[in-house]
RNA sequence: GGCGGCGUGGCCAAGUGGUAAGGCAAAGGACUGCAAAUCCUUUAUUCCCCGGUUCAAAUCCGGGCGCCGCCUCCA
């Protein structure tokens, strides 16, 4: 039972063998901080958070680095538009990013470096590339010489000729080859800049990741991740720069997550069909969103829609209801505990859960299958609950907690989660709690008087307002649907 | 045009050679004054289509159709 991961570089699943036994170095491309993040960013970050958690749970000592790209054309454009300094924009959206990630229950990476705090390392790397003949200055820009790097495009598996045939970009006369890319960009008047041997300027987009990943993880490290859209050009260029400079392999395993789609089309800024994390969290619980994102394999596209989010909501509530049932029974002292067919089934499911979970996760982080196993357990729990004893229920809780910690879902106290969902749904009702409760009292009186016509009228009236009546031996409660 | 991916029940989604997980939804039953929740049962002889390989294919090979992504910044 060993972890296998899909490596974009080889195009196949490979056994995960870290460079240094017991340790993992992982770098994930963060965001360019020029605006609020959308659900696509949420997916990438949740996915790699899950991977980070699972590697740790598997016993690895993980160094996880996720950068902030805090200097870039988009940041400058936004700053000009808003009439503020570039760093006002970057600092603001770093804060917003941190808030969003915290709401999505992400664990903090080991390091979160910023490009602007590594200008020295970037300049040194560019100088080394010039020295080795892999880069050249042209005006106040520095470009990477792609045809000098023999294995260029090995990650995206293309060739230079085809790329140029399909190229839609204007040819820059200052480049030796149309595909050469910028390592350093000279500053135009009014732009932010740092001093360099090539004049005042700023780093190109790709070089920062090479400089920062090497600084924190060494010249060769285990895992580099990001969205599929970064394969070309970003990751391809990172490989070229870094391997040209060091002469060593850059990264052992390249992992890429699939897109979030809207109506089967990629969510993106340019298409304008995106939802920000903040917008979505106004309408859905963060844990529901996380659950939704983990309900498909991380490499598959996932379709964002109200229906799919509502299904995720129903699904996670099913799990929490079972867990809440366990807590209630434990609090009541497990009356009438007895072994039977049902508890035997639960024992059996429980005994294999950890192994089935590990097997799913070891197969390229198959969270969809892992969640399936959790639902499987839930069914057995519900069945056995009326007769289950304390020891068995405590074990269920412990096993589920272990899984919840890795996935970052179902990790809340069940009663609190369900209450939170109720509050969220209740706040959307167009009827006050006082009105609901008075109607319920009236219904109780009608029921007592066997006036079922009236009691049913009240129930249907409430139902029409999305309120479900729940009768039990302890009395009547209600919930928002 | 080049490269890559996908097509599994009403919907979502696992499953890469051994005879279709799981969730949502729906229907019937138990429970209930009636409901809801929960439990039980049912819902793909079949995995886009057509060929082929094999004792055996959703899974491999060939062809076709459809959808998507990358090739420009993008998670």
XYZ file of C-alpha atoms (C1' of nucleotides) in Angstrom:
556
model
C 0.000 0.000 0.000
C 1.949 2.930 -1.284
C 0.937 6.367 -2.443
C 0.685 6.731 -6.171
C 0.356 10.126 -7.832
C -0.387 11.209 -11.372
C 2.673 13.031 -12.637
C 2.013 15.443 -15.493
C 5.652 15.099 -16.518
C 5.383 11.369 -17.235
C 1.684 11.412 -18.052
C 1.014 8.494 -15.739
C 0.558 7.447 -12.151
C 3.792 6.741 -10.356
C 4.664 5.470 -6.944
C 5.521 8.406 -4.707
C 9.071 8.090 -3.451
C 10.359 11.255 -1.779
C 13.880 12.423 -2.499
C 14.733 12.346 1.191
C 13.005 9.486 3.041
C 10.350 10.761 5.400
C 10.411 14.304 4.074
C 8.424 16.065 1.361
C 9.076 19.435 -0.220
C 5.989 20.849 -1.963
C 5.575 24.130 -3.817
C 2.219 25.348 -5.081
C 1.753 28.419 -7.226
C -0.330 30.896 -5.317
C -2.319 33.776 -6.684
C -1.534 37.071 -8.297
C -3.036 39.470 -5.801
C -4.897 42.003 -7.920
C -8.512 41.062 -7.154
C -10.684 38.805 -5.036
C -10.322 35.089 -5.649
C -12.935 33.003 -7.413
C -14.068 29.413 -6.962
C -11.351 28.163 -9.266
C -8.751 29.470 -6.851
C -10.714 27.896 -4.034
C -10.501 24.510 -5.695
C -6.768 24.645 -6.326
C -6.063 25.702 -2.778
C -8.455 23.235 -1.177
C -7.027 20.401 -3.261
C -3.449 21.100 -2.286
C -4.465 21.675 1.307
C -5.983 18.190 1.252
C -2.777 16.803 -0.258
C -0.701 18.616 2.376
C -2.891 17.166 5.126
C -2.779 13.647 3.709
C 0.994 13.648 3.308
C 1.324 14.721 6.923
C -1.176 12.101 8.043
C 0.877 9.534 6.129
C 3.811 10.368 8.362
C 5.809 12.709 6.160
C 7.532 15.801 7.423
C 6.164 18.216 4.825
C 7.530 21.622 3.928
C 4.729 23.346 2.027
C 5.471 26.589 0.215
C 2.782 28.712 -1.433
C 3.729 32.079 -2.853
C 2.021 35.400 -3.375
C 2.715 37.032 -6.715
C 2.671 40.595 -5.494
C 4.201 42.381 -8.472
C 2.784 41.925 -11.948
C 1.250 43.834 -14.858
C -2.257 43.144 -13.607
C -1.486 44.606 -10.220
C 0.001 47.683 -11.853
C -3.016 48.069 -14.131
C -5.400 47.798 -11.215
C -3.376 50.305 -9.214
C -3.453 52.760 -12.118
C -7.171 52.275 -12.540
C -7.800 52.886 -8.840
C -5.211 55.654 -8.642
C -3.234 54.049 -5.830
C 0.232 52.611 -5.321
C 0.751 49.074 -6.606
C 1.502 47.753 -3.124
C -1.750 49.098 -1.796
C -3.477 46.714 -4.201
C -1.221 43.754 -3.484
C -1.371 44.154 0.284
C -5.128 44.530 0.235
C -5.703 41.393 -1.787
C -3.179 39.378 0.189
C -5.364 40.129 3.194
C -8.506 39.149 1.290
C -6.869 35.941 0.105
C -5.880 35.065 3.664
C -9.438 35.694 4.848
C -10.910 33.514 2.098
C -8.493 30.665 2.754
C -9.140 30.768 6.475
C -12.875 30.576 5.848
C -12.262 27.530 3.667
C -10.428 25.986 6.630
C -7.060 25.750 4.938
C -4.045 24.993 7.041
C -1.239 27.497 6.745
C 1.652 26.506 4.482
C 5.088 26.308 6.065
C 6.192 29.372 4.086
C 4.251 31.999 2.138
C 6.920 33.988 0.338
C 6.281 37.134 -1.666
C 7.993 37.897 -4.953
C 8.918 41.430 -3.919
C 10.771 40.121 -0.892
C 13.022 37.960 -3.068
C 14.265 40.415 -5.667
C 17.878 39.707 -4.689
C 17.501 35.980 -5.299
C 15.688 36.649 -8.576
C 18.421 38.963 -9.867
C 21.106 36.443 -8.900
C 19.250 33.729 -10.815
C 18.888 35.885 -13.913
C 22.580 36.751 -13.775
C 23.451 33.078 -13.590
C 21.292 32.361 -16.641
C 22.970 35.149 -18.611
C 26.367 33.863 -17.535
C 25.523 30.373 -18.763
C 24.255 31.695 -22.065
C 20.615 30.835 -21.442
C 19.499 34.444 -21.242
C 20.237 37.735 -22.960
C 19.594 41.380 -22.378
C 17.654 43.358 -24.949
C 17.117 47.015 -24.106
C 16.325 46.924 -20.409
C 14.588 43.530 -20.602
C 16.136 40.126 -20.134
C 14.786 37.129 -22.050
C 15.230 33.391 -21.729
C 16.604 31.707 -24.838
C 14.159 28.809 -25.336
C 15.919 27.032 -28.184
C 19.056 26.751 -26.084
C 17.190 24.604 -23.550
C 16.975 21.218 -25.250
C 14.064 19.764 -23.296
C 11.853 22.849 -23.468
C 8.138 21.901 -23.580
C 8.704 18.470 -22.028
C 5.966 19.104 -19.471
C 3.264 20.234 -21.891
C 4.507 17.785 -24.550
C 4.518 20.128 -27.484
C 7.108 21.337 -29.906
C 8.240 24.814 -30.790
C 7.169 24.630 -34.439
C 3.573 23.750 -33.605
C 3.461 26.402 -30.934
C 4.482 29.066 -33.403
C 2.052 27.809 -36.008
C -0.775 28.376 -33.560
C 0.680 31.499 -32.029
C -1.682 34.422 -31.661
C 0.753 36.724 -29.987
C 2.477 39.643 -31.658
C 6.124 39.048 -32.305
C 8.382 41.159 -30.151
C 11.195 42.409 -32.354
C 13.582 42.496 -29.434
C 13.402 38.724 -28.970
C 15.785 36.368 -30.745
C 13.057 33.721 -30.905
C 9.322 34.476 -30.769
C 8.880 32.021 -27.895
C 11.557 33.556 -25.700
C 10.036 34.812 -22.464
C 10.879 37.646 -20.091
C 12.965 37.057 -16.974
C 13.232 40.740 -16.189
C 11.129 43.624 -17.445
C 12.436 47.167 -17.645
C 10.240 49.744 -15.919
C 8.309 52.250 -17.966
C 7.963 55.720 -16.506
C 5.715 55.694 -13.460
C 5.947 51.949 -12.922
C 7.269 50.426 -9.708
C 10.837 49.192 -10.043
C 13.843 47.650 -8.387
C 17.441 48.384 -9.332
C 19.234 45.725 -11.308
C 22.303 45.258 -13.510
C 19.949 45.828 -16.491
C 18.451 49.029 -15.186
C 15.354 49.660 -13.129
C 12.700 47.043 -13.569
C 10.755 44.146 -12.132
C 10.844 40.367 -12.357
C 9.027 38.469 -15.085
C 6.180 36.257 -13.948
C 7.896 32.863 -13.926
C 11.268 33.612 -12.397
C 9.939 34.345 -8.920
C 8.680 30.789 -8.489
C 12.048 29.373 -9.494
C 13.897 31.659 -7.103
C 11.553 31.139 -4.171
C 11.048 27.414 -4.526
C 14.807 26.869 -4.648
C 15.355 29.100 -1.664
C 12.935 27.208 0.559
C 13.079 23.697 -0.902
C 16.430 23.340 -2.621
C 17.381 22.918 -6.269
C 15.435 19.685 -6.603
C 12.282 18.960 -4.662
C 9.379 16.533 -4.606
C 6.080 18.118 -5.580
C 5.122 21.177 -7.565
C 1.433 21.890 -7.967
C -1.027 24.274 -9.507
C -3.999 24.466 -11.835
C -3.895 22.746 -15.212
C -3.744 26.114 -16.901
C -0.300 26.718 -15.456
C 1.294 23.797 -17.293
C 2.054 26.102 -20.174
C 3.637 28.541 -20.078
C 4.249 29.034 -16.370
C 5.512 25.648 -15.234
C 7.240 24.940 -18.504
C 9.195 28.157 -18.108
C 9.972 27.444 -14.480
C 11.517 24.139 -15.511
C 13.554 25.782 -18.255
C 14.911 28.548 -16.028
C 15.674 26.398 -13.064
C 17.193 23.414 -14.809
C 19.229 25.651 -17.085
C 20.632 27.398 -14.024
C 21.312 24.355 -11.860
C 21.859 21.595 -14.374
C 19.738 19.384 -12.124
C 16.175 18.086 -12.342
C 13.866 20.715 -10.845
C 10.831 18.777 -9.638
C 10.109 15.079 -9.279
C 6.283 15.097 -9.382
C 4.147 17.697 -11.143
C 0.536 17.714 -9.922
C -2.225 19.723 -11.607
C -5.822 20.174 -10.571
C -8.748 20.387 -13.005
C -10.942 23.411 -13.546
C -14.160 24.557 -12.023
C -16.711 24.864 -14.811
C -19.895 26.850 -15.182
C -22.264 25.134 -17.575
C -19.433 22.871 -18.682
C -17.208 25.831 -19.530
C -14.101 26.877 -17.690
C -14.646 29.542 -15.066
C -12.314 32.391 -15.806
C -11.868 36.080 -15.434
C -11.663 36.671 -19.144
C -14.929 34.839 -19.842
C -16.527 36.754 -17.008
C -18.397 33.641 -15.825
C -16.859 33.477 -12.394
C -18.122 33.621 -8.839
C -15.869 34.941 -6.112
C -15.314 32.882 -3.008
C -16.977 35.640 -1.002
C -20.116 35.553 -3.146
C -20.420 31.811 -2.830
C -19.812 31.811 0.913
C -22.644 34.302 1.302
C -24.934 31.615 -0.049
C -23.329 28.367 1.042
C -21.520 27.157 4.111
C -17.752 26.957 3.667
C -17.744 23.323 4.666
C -20.403 22.549 2.065
C -18.243 24.182 -0.584
C -15.208 22.219 0.562
C -17.226 19.016 0.552
C -18.421 19.791 -2.967
C -14.878 20.435 -4.198
C -13.683 17.133 -2.758
C -16.633 15.149 -4.102
C -14.932 14.761 -7.476
C -11.401 13.636 -8.235
C -9.038 16.611 -8.157
C -7.964 16.204 -11.779
C -11.482 16.058 -13.232
C -13.427 19.131 -14.164
C -16.170 19.924 -11.677
C -19.355 21.759 -12.559
C -20.376 24.550 -10.229
C -24.149 24.959 -9.998
C -26.807 25.553 -7.371
C -28.090 22.050 -7.874
C -24.660 20.532 -7.287
C -24.031 22.688 -4.225
C -27.430 21.771 -2.826
C -26.671 18.101 -3.353
C -23.413 18.556 -1.492
C -25.363 20.275 1.272
C -27.785 17.356 1.552
C -24.927 14.894 1.487
C -22.809 16.449 4.217
C -25.872 16.966 6.374
C -26.585 13.253 6.103
C -23.164 12.538 7.570
C -23.544 15.134 10.306
C -27.003 13.881 11.264
C -25.582 10.428 11.849
C -22.739 11.894 13.905
C -25.177 14.025 15.879
C -27.214 10.891 16.515
C -24.135 9.266 18.005
C -23.516 12.220 20.305
C -27.120 12.209 21.459
C -27.040 8.527 22.235
C -23.761 8.836 24.096
C -25.170 11.739 26.107
C -28.196 9.616 26.975
C -25.947 6.843 28.268
C -26.640 4.386 25.439
C -29.796 2.812 26.864
C -30.531 -0.763 25.832
C -27.111 -1.421 24.354
C -26.902 -4.913 22.908
C -24.893 -6.710 20.300
C -26.761 -7.817 17.204
C -26.619 -8.191 13.471
C -26.615 -4.427 13.041
C -23.756 -3.767 15.440
C -21.797 -6.615 13.855
C -22.159 -4.922 10.468
C -20.997 -1.641 11.946
C -18.034 -3.364 13.620
C -17.082 -4.866 10.284
C -17.372 -1.587 8.363
C -15.500 0.241 11.079
C -12.708 -2.303 11.123
C -11.926 -1.771 7.444
C -12.633 1.943 7.188
C -9.135 3.248 7.814
C -7.635 0.829 5.322
C -10.251 1.626 2.667
C -9.734 5.332 3.218
C -5.964 4.998 2.882
C -6.362 2.882 -0.232
C -8.551 5.517 -1.850
C -6.261 8.372 -0.911
C -3.154 6.449 -1.914
C -4.624 6.152 -5.406
C -3.811 9.696 -6.469
C -5.882 11.268 -3.688
C -9.244 9.800 -4.645
C -11.384 11.861 -2.300
C -14.601 10.981 -4.118
C -14.081 7.322 -3.284
C -12.994 8.202 0.244
C -16.237 10.097 0.802
C -18.122 7.109 -0.584
C -16.595 4.976 2.177
C -17.723 7.524 4.722
C -21.310 7.314 3.454
C -21.059 3.572 3.601
C -20.227 3.840 7.281
C -23.055 6.295 7.875
C -25.602 3.771 6.684
C -24.269 1.189 9.126
C -24.217 3.735 11.928
C -27.854 4.693 11.356
C -28.860 1.068 11.343
C -26.959 0.116 14.490
C -27.578 3.293 16.441
C -30.585 2.181 18.534
C -28.607 -0.669 20.076
C -24.996 0.449 19.843
C -22.921 0.704 22.996
C -20.573 3.405 24.223
C -17.331 1.728 23.247
C -18.442 1.127 19.666
C -19.770 4.648 19.201
C -16.612 6.187 20.616
C -14.613 4.193 18.098
C -16.823 5.415 15.249
C -16.202 8.978 16.348
C -12.462 8.457 16.544
C -12.256 6.846 13.092
C -14.382 9.514 11.470
C -12.361 12.235 13.174
C -9.194 10.853 11.620
C -10.684 11.071 8.136
C -12.282 14.440 8.815
C -8.931 15.868 9.783
C -7.423 14.908 6.444
C -10.314 16.075 4.281
C -11.120 19.137 6.345
C -14.827 18.320 6.267
C -17.064 16.787 8.944
C -14.566 18.132 11.437
C -17.063 20.337 13.303
C -19.048 19.348 16.405
C -22.133 17.848 14.694
C -24.735 19.718 16.714
C -22.896 22.971 16.016
C -22.729 22.312 12.304
C -26.421 21.468 12.096
C -27.286 24.523 14.146
C -25.156 26.677 11.883
C -26.970 25.307 8.825
C -30.309 25.947 10.472
C -29.405 29.526 11.251
C -28.260 30.089 7.715
C -31.449 28.675 6.267
C -33.705 30.312 8.837
C -32.283 33.715 8.018
C -33.591 33.286 4.476
C -37.182 32.711 5.625
C -39.871 35.305 5.089
C -41.558 34.528 8.389
C -40.412 35.353 11.891
C -39.484 32.800 14.486
C -42.180 34.196 16.772
C -44.790 33.637 14.082
C -43.564 30.110 13.482
C -43.666 29.283 17.154
C -47.102 30.708 17.642
C -48.366 28.664 14.697
C -46.771 25.568 16.180
C -48.508 26.240 19.484
C -51.814 26.657 17.726
C -51.182 23.401 15.897
C -50.356 21.610 19.140
C -53.663 22.770 20.600
C -55.515 21.670 17.467
C -53.852 18.261 17.612
C -54.763 17.873 21.240
C -58.364 18.630 20.327
C -58.046 16.136 17.447
C -58.705 18.968 15.010
C -56.406 17.417 12.428
C -57.827 19.502 9.626
C -56.554 22.668 11.289
C -53.270 21.087 12.361
C -52.588 19.922 8.813
C -53.440 23.339 7.452
C -50.839 24.865 9.702
C -48.271 22.260 8.756
C -48.894 22.859 5.057
C -48.785 26.599 5.515
C -45.392 26.353 7.188
C -44.221 23.885 4.586
C -45.130 26.386 1.878
C -42.739 28.766 3.614
C -39.974 26.152 3.604
C -40.495 25.161 7.206
C -40.648 21.508 8.072
C -42.482 20.436 11.241
C -40.768 17.724 13.258
C -42.935 15.885 15.781
C -41.298 13.704 18.357
C -42.010 12.251 21.796
C -40.280 15.280 23.314
C -42.522 17.730 21.495
C -42.546 19.579 18.214
C -39.587 21.343 16.679
C -39.092 22.791 13.216
C -36.376 23.336 10.708
C -35.856 25.409 7.619
C -35.702 23.282 4.498
C -4.305 23.336 -37.315
C -1.033 21.037 -33.025
C -1.302 18.738 -28.201
C -4.210 16.831 -24.014
C -8.665 15.190 -21.602
C -13.650 13.530 -21.192
C -18.509 10.868 -22.615
C -21.090 5.553 -16.578
C -28.842 5.213 -14.223
C -33.272 11.363 -13.907
C -28.815 14.360 -11.806
C -23.683 14.192 -9.377
C -19.783 10.640 -9.186
C -16.062 6.211 -8.231
C -14.422 2.240 -11.023
C -8.055 0.998 -16.409
C -9.276 -6.815 -17.935
C -13.059 -10.672 -14.066
C -18.587 -9.591 -14.447
C -21.363 -1.755 -12.459
C -19.120 1.924 -5.118
C -21.407 6.014 -3.031
C -24.481 10.581 -2.902
C -28.836 13.449 -4.569
C -33.662 12.744 -6.490
C -37.884 9.290 -7.113
C -41.278 5.108 -5.792
C -43.178 1.329 -2.245
C -43.047 -0.522 2.942
C -42.131 0.150 8.576
C -42.951 4.272 11.991
C -46.698 8.549 12.389
C -53.598 10.882 13.582
C -51.351 12.554 8.695
C -46.459 14.132 7.738
C -41.087 14.915 8.565
C -36.560 12.408 10.341
C -34.715 7.412 10.484
C -34.744 2.286 8.858
C -35.959 -1.530 4.942
C -36.804 -2.374 -0.338
C -36.757 -0.900 -5.490
C -34.492 2.102 -9.710
C -27.872 0.880 -15.312
C -28.038 -7.276 -17.978
C -25.191 -2.255 -18.813
C -21.081 2.043 -19.110
C -21.750 7.628 -26.566
C -21.778 4.511 -31.384
C -19.448 0.670 -34.683
C -15.792 -2.943 -35.270
C -11.510 -5.863 -33.122
C -8.297 -8.536 -29.296
C -9.534 -11.948 -25.119
C -12.192 -17.552 -21.788
C -13.617 -12.610 -20.018
C -13.821 -5.287 -21.689
C -17.017 0.352 -18.918
C -11.909 -0.867 -18.652
C -7.130 -2.774 -24.128
C -6.791 -1.659 -29.794
C -8.902 0.735 -34.439
C -12.660 3.961 -36.533
C -16.662 7.419 -35.823
C -19.801 11.071 -33.165
C -20.235 14.690 -29.252
C -18.214 17.897 -25.408
C -14.153 20.415 -22.995
C -9.211 22.371 -22.092
C -4.241 24.304 -23.447
C -1.585 26.616 -27.563
C -2.301 34.821 -24.923
C -2.859 36.437 -18.737
C -5.470 32.614 -15.987
C -6.074 27.947 -10.285
